[in-house]
Coordinates of C-alpha atoms and ligand atoms in Angstrom, one line a residue:
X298 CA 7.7 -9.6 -24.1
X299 CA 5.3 -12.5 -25.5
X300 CA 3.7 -14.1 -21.9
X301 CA 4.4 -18.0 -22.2
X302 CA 3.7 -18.7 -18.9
X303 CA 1.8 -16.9 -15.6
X304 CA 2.0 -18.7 -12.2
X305 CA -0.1 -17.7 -9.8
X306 CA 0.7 -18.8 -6.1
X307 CA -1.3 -18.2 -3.4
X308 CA 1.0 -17.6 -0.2
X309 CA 0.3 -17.7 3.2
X310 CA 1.8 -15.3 6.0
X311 CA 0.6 -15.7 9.6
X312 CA 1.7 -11.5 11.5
X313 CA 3.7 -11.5 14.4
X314 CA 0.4 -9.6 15.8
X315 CA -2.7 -9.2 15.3
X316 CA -3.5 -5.9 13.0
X317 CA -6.8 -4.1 13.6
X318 CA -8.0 -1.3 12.2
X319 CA -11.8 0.1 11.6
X320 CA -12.7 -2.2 9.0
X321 CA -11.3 -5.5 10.7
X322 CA -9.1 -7.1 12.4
X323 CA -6.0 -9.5 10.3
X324 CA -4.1 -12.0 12.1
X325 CA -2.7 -13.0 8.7
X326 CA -1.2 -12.3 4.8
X327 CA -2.9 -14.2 2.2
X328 CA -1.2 -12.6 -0.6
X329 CA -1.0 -13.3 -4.8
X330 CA 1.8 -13.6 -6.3
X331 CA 1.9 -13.4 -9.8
X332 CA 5.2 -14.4 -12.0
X333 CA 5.1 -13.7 -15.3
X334 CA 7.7 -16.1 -18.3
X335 CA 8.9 -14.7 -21.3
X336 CA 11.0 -17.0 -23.3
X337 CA 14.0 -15.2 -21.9
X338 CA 12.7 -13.2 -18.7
X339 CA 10.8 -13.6 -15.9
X340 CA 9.4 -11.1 -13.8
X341 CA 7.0 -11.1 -10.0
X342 CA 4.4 -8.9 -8.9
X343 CA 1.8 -8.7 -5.7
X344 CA -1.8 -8.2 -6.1
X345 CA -2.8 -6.5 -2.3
X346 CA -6.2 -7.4 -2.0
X347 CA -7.4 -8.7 1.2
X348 CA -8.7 -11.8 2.1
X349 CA -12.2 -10.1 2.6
X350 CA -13.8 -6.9 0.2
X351 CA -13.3 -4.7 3.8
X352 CA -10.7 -2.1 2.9
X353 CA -11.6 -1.8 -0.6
X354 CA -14.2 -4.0 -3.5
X355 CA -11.3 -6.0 -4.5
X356 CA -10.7 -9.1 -2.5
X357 CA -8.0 -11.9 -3.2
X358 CA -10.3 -14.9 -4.2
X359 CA -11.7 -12.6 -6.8
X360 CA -8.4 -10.9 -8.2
X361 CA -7.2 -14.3 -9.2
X362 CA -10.5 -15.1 -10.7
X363 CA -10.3 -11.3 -13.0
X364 CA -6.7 -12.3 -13.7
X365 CA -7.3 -15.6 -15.0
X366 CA -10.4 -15.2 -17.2
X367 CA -10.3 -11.5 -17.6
X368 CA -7.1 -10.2 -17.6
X369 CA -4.3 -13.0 -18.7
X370 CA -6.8 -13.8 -22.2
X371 CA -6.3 -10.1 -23.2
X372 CA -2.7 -10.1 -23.1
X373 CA -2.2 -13.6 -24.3
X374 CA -3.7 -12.7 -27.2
X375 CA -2.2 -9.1 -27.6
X376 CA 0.9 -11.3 -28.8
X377 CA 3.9 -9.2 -27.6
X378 CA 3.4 -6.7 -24.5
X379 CA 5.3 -4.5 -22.8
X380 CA 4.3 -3.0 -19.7
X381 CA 3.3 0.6 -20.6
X382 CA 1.0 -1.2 -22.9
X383 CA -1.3 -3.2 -20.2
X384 CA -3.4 -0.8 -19.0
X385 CA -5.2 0.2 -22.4
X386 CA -4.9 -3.6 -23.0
X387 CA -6.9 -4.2 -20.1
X388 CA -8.8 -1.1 -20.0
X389 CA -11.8 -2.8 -21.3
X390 CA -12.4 -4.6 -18.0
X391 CA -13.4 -2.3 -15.5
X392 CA -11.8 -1.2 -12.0
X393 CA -10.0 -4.7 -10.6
X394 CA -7.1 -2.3 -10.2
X395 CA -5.5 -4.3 -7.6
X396 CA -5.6 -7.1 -9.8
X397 CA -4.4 -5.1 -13.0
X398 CA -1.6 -3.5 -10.9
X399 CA -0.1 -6.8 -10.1
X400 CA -0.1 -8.3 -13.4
X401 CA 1.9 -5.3 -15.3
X402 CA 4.3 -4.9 -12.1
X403 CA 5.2 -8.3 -13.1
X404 CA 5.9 -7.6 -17.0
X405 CA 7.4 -4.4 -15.9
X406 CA 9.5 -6.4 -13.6
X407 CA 10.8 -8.7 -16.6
X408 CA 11.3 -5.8 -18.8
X409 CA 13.7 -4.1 -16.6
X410 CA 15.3 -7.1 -15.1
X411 CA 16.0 -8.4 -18.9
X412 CA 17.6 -4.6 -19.2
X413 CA 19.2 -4.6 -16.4
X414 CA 17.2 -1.2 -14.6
X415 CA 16.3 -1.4 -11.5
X416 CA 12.6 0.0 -10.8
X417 CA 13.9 2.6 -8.7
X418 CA 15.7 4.1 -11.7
X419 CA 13.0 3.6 -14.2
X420 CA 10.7 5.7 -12.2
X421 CA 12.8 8.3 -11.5
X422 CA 14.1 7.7 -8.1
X423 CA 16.4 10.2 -6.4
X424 CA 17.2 8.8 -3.1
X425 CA 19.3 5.3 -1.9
X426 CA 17.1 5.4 0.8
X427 CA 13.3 5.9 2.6
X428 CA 12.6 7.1 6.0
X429 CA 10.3 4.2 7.5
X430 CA 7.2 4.8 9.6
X431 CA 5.1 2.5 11.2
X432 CA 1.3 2.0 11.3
X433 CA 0.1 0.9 14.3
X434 CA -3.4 -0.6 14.8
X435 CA -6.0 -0.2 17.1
X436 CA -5.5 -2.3 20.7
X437 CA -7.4 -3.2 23.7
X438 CA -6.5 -0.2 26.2
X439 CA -4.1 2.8 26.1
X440 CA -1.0 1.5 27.8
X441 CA -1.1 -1.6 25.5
X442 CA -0.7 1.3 22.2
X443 CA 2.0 3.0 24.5
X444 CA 4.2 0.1 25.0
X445 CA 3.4 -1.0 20.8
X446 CA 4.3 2.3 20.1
X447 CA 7.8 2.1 22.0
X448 CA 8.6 -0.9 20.8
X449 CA 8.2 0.6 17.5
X450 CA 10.4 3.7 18.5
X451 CA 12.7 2.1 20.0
X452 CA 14.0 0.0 16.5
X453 CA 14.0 3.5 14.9
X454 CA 10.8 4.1 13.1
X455 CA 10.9 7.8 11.9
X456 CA 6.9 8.4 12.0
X457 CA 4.1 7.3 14.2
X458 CA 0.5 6.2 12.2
X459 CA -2.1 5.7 14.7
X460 CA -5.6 4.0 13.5
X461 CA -8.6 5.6 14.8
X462 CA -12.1 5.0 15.2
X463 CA -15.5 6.7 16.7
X464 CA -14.4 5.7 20.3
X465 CA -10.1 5.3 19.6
X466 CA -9.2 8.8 18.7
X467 CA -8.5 11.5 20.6
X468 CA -7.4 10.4 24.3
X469 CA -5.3 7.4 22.4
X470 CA -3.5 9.9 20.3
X471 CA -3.2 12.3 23.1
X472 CA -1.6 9.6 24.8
X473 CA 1.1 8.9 23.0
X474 CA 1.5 12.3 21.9
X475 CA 2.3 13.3 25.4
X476 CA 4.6 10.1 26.4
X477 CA 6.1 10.4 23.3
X478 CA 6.9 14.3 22.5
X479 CA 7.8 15.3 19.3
X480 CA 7.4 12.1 17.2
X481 CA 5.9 12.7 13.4
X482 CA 2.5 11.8 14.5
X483 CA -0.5 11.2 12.4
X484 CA -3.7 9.5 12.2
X485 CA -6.0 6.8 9.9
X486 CA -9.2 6.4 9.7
X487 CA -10.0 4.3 7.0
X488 CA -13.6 6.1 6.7
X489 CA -15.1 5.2 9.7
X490 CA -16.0 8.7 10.5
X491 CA -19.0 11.4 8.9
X492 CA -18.9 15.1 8.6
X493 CA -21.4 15.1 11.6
X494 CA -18.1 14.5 13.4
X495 CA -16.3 17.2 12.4
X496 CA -16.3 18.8 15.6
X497 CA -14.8 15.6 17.4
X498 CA -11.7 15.2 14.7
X499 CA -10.9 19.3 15.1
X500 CA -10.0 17.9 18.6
X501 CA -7.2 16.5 17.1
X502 CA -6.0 19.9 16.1
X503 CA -4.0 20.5 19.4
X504 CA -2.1 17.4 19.1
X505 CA 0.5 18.7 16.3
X506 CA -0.6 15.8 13.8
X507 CA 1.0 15.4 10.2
X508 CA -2.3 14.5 8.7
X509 CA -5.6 13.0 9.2
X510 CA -6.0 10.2 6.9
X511 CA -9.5 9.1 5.0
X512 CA -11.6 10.0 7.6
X513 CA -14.8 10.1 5.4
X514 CA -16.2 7.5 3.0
X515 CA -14.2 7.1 0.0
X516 CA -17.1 8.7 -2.4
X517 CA -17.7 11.9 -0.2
X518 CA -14.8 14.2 -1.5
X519 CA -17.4 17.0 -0.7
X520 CA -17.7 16.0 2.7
X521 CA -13.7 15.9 2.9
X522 CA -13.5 19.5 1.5
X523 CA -15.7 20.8 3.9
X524 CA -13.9 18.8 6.7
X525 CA -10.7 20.9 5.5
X526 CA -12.4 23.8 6.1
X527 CA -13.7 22.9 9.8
X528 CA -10.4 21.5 10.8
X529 CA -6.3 23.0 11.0
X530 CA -4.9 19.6 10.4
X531 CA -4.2 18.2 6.9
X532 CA -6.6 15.9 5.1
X533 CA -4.9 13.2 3.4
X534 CA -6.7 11.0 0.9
X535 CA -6.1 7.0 0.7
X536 CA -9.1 5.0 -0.3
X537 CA -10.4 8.2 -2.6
X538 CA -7.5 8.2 -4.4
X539 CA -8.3 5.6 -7.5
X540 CA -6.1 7.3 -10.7
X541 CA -4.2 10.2 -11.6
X542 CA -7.6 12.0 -12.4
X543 CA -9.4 11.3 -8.8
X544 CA -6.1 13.1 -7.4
X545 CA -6.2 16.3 -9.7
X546 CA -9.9 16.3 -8.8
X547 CA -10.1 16.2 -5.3
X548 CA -7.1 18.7 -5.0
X549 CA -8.9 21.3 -7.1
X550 CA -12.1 20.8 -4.7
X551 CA -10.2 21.3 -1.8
X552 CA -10.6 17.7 -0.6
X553 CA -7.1 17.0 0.3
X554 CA -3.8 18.5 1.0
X555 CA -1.9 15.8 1.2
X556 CA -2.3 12.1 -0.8
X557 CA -1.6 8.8 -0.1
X558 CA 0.1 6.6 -3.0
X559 CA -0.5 3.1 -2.6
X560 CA 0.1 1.1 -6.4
X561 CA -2.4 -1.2 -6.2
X562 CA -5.2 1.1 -4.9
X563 CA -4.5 2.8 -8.3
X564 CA -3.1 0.2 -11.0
X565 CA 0.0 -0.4 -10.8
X566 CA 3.4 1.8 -10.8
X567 CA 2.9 4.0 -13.4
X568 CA -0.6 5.1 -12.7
X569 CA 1.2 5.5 -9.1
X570 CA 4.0 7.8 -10.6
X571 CA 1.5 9.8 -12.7
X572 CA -0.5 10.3 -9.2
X573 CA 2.7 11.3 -7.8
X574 CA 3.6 13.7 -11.1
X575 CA -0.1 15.3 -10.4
X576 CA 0.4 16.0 -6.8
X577 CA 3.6 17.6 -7.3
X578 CA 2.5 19.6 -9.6
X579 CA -0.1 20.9 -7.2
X580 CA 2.5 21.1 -4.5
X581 CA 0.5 18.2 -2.7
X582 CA 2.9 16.1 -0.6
X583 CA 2.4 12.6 -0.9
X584 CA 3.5 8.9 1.3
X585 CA 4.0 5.5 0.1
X586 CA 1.0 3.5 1.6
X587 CA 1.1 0.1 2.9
X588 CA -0.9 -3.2 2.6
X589 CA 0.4 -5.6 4.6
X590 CA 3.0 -6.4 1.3
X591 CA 5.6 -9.2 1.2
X592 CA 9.1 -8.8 0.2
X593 CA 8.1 -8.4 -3.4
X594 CA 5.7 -5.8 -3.1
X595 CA 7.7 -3.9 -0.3
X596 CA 10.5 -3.8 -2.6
X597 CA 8.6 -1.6 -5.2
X598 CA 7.2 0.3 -2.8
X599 CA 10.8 1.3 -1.4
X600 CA 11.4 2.0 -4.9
X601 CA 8.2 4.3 -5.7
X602 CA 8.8 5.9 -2.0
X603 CA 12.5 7.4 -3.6
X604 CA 10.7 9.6 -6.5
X605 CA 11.7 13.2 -5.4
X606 CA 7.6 14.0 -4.2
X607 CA 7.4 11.7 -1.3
X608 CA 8.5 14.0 1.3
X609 CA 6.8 12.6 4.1
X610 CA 7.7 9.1 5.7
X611 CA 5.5 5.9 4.3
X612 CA 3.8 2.9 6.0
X613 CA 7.4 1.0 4.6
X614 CA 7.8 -1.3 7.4
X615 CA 10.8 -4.2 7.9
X616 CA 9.8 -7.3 7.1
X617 CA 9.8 -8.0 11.3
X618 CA 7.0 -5.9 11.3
X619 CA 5.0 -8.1 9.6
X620 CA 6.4 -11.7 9.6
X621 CA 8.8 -13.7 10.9
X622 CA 9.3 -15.3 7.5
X623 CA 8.9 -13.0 4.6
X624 CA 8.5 -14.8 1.0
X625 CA 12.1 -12.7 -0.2
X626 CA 15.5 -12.2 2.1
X627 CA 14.0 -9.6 4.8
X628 CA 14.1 -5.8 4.7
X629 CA 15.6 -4.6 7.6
X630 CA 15.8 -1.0 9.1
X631 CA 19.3 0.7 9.0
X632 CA 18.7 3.8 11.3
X633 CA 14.8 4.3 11.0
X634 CA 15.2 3.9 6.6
X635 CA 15.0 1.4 3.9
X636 CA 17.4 0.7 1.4
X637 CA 16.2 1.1 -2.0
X638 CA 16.6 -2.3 -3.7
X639 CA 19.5 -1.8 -6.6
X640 CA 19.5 -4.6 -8.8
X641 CA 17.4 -5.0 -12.2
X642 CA 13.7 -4.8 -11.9
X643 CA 12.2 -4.8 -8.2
X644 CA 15.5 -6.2 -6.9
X645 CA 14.2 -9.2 -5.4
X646 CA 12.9 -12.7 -6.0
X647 CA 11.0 -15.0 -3.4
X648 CA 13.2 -17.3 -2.1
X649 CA 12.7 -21.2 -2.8
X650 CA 12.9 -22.3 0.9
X651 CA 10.5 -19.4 1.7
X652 CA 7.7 -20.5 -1.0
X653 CA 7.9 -24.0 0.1
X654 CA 7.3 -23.4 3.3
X655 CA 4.5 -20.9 2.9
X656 CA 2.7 -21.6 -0.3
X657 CA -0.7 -22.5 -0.2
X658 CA -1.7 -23.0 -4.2
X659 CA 0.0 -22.8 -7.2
X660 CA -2.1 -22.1 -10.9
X661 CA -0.1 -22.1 -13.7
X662 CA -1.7 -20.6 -17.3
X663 CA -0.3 -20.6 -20.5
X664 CA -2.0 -19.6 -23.9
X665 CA -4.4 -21.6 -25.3
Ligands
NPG792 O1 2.5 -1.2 7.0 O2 1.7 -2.2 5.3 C1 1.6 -1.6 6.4 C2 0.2 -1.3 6.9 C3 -0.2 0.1 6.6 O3 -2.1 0.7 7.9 C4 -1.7 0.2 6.9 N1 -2.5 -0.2 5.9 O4 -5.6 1.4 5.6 O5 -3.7 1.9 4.9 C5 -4.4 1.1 5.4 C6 -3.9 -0.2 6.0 C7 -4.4 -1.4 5.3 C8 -3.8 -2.6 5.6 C9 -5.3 -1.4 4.3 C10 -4.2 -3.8 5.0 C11 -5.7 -2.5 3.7 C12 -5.2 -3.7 4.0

């Protein structure tokens, strides 16, 4: 398609709670939408970066900036794109992945909705459905997590994700392990931990986790590998995971069993299915991560989430988890799963009543 127009609209989504995990605490969703005009399609994508650099470099003030003077001038000028074209396009600019991942969700969304595909198809999705976990943030005292945590069970989430810290690990998790019996249990850590602590996370070993996620800094895939050896539960990789390569990489050192797949984290849904096509062919298990996403980039997650290598349950929340007004109609559980959106492209479009209500800026760029 040939851009003529990109909107991007800055939207603003107070959380029904407040959401803390090592790195910070978020009371609130600024997110970036991007919506990208053909002269005959239109297409939306997210860009997940925070308000604040905290979970990752990228942070939402700055995205906009790299899409509008680094990103949108390379594929204006390119003349006609298509979405498996943007990322050697934009290669030239380096990382912003977040930023690059929501820009060619968006063309990829116009391509398939002017084709009529939905996204779950186009990637190869084999299910109708997801199994939805929940990630539940750190809180002020053990019987506050143990009434979150029914709250959560009770509306049917399939999988428990507790955030840790140095300080809010193992008597929380043993906690709910023991109210809660057999739930699919695992644990974040966002990299607040060092190997020095190695000792302290093996404690985690008798309470039958799925995974302990990122518990070292993201650059320390050494660190990780020796952790796996020091440890019986599965390291899982989030914030390490950048690309395709950084998954073969840290498999092959041992760093991980198990990945996490989050599409912005990497650049976008292809780079995510690649991941995904790498870690299969390792026999790696991998999740659909979750950042807080509206509507729009929940719906592609559901959709990534279906690919035949996601065999364990992703941080793919209802909307009610997050919001009480999401920017699209709501996703809503039907018996602890997700519905993977059918129509053409991601399956979903904000709705009118919902941006005017929570839209805080709108930038609209065309080609000089
Ligand atoms: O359900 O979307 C969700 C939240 C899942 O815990 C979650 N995300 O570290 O994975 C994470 C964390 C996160 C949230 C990271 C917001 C960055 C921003």
């Amino acid at each position: 398609m040939k851009l003529v127009e990109v909107e991007l609209r800055r939207v603003r989504l107070p959380l029904v709670a407040p959401f803390r995990t090592s790195f910070g605490t978020q009371t609130a969703r600024e997110a970036l939408l991007v919506r990208v005009a053909g002269a005959d399609s239109e297409g939306w994508g997210e860009c997940v970066a925070m308000e604040e650099p905290l979970y990752s470099s990228e942070y939402v003030d700055g995205a906009q900036h790299v899409i509008r003077h680094h990103l949108l001038p390379r594929l204006f000028s390119a003349g006609d794109v298509s979405a498996a074209r943007i990322a050697g396009l934009l290669a030239p600019v380096k990382e912003h992945r977040m930023a690059k991942a929501a820009v060619e969700t968006a063309v990829l969304d116009a391509e398939l909705r002017a084709s009529g595909v939905s996204l779950g198809t186009h990637l190869g999705a084999v299910r109708d459905a997801v199994d939805a976990g929940v990630s539940v943030g750190i809180t002020d005292s053990i019987p506050a997590l143990l009434d979150t945590v029914a709250g959560y069970l009770d509306a049917g989430y399939r999988r428990v994700k507790l955030k840790i810290e140095p300080g809010w690990d193992v008597a929380p998790v043993a906690a709910v392990r023991e109210r809660f019996g057999d739930v699919l249990l695992q644990v974040d850590a966002n990299c607040a931990y060092s190997l020095a602590d190695a000792s302290r996370l093996a404690r985690l070993d008798d309470l039958d986790l799925l995974l302990i996620e990122q518990p070292l800094p993201e650059d320390d895939l050494p660190g990780h590998a020796a952790l796996a050896r020091r440890v019986r539960t599965p390291i899982c990789l989030d914030e390490s995971i950048t690309s395709a390569r950084a998954a073969a990489f840290a498999i092959n050192l041992g760093a991980c069993a198990i990945v996490n797949i989050k599409p912005g984290r990497v650049g976008g849904y292809l780079e995510a299915r690649r991941v995904h096509d790498v870690c299969v062919a390792h026999g790696v298990p991998v999740w659909c991560g979750g950042m807080l996403e509206t509507g729009i980039g929940r719906a592609a997650n559901v959709a990534l989430a279906a690919l035949p290598g996601f065999t364990l349950p992703g941080d793919i929340s209802a909307s009610d988890r997050y919001f009480r007004t999401d920017v699209t109609l709501p996703f809503v559980l039907q018996e602890g799963r997700l519905g993977v959106p059918t129509g053409p492209g991601i399956g979903v479009s904000p709705t009118s009543e919902a941006l005017d209500e929570l839209t805080v800026s709108t930038e609209r760029i065309t080609p000089a």
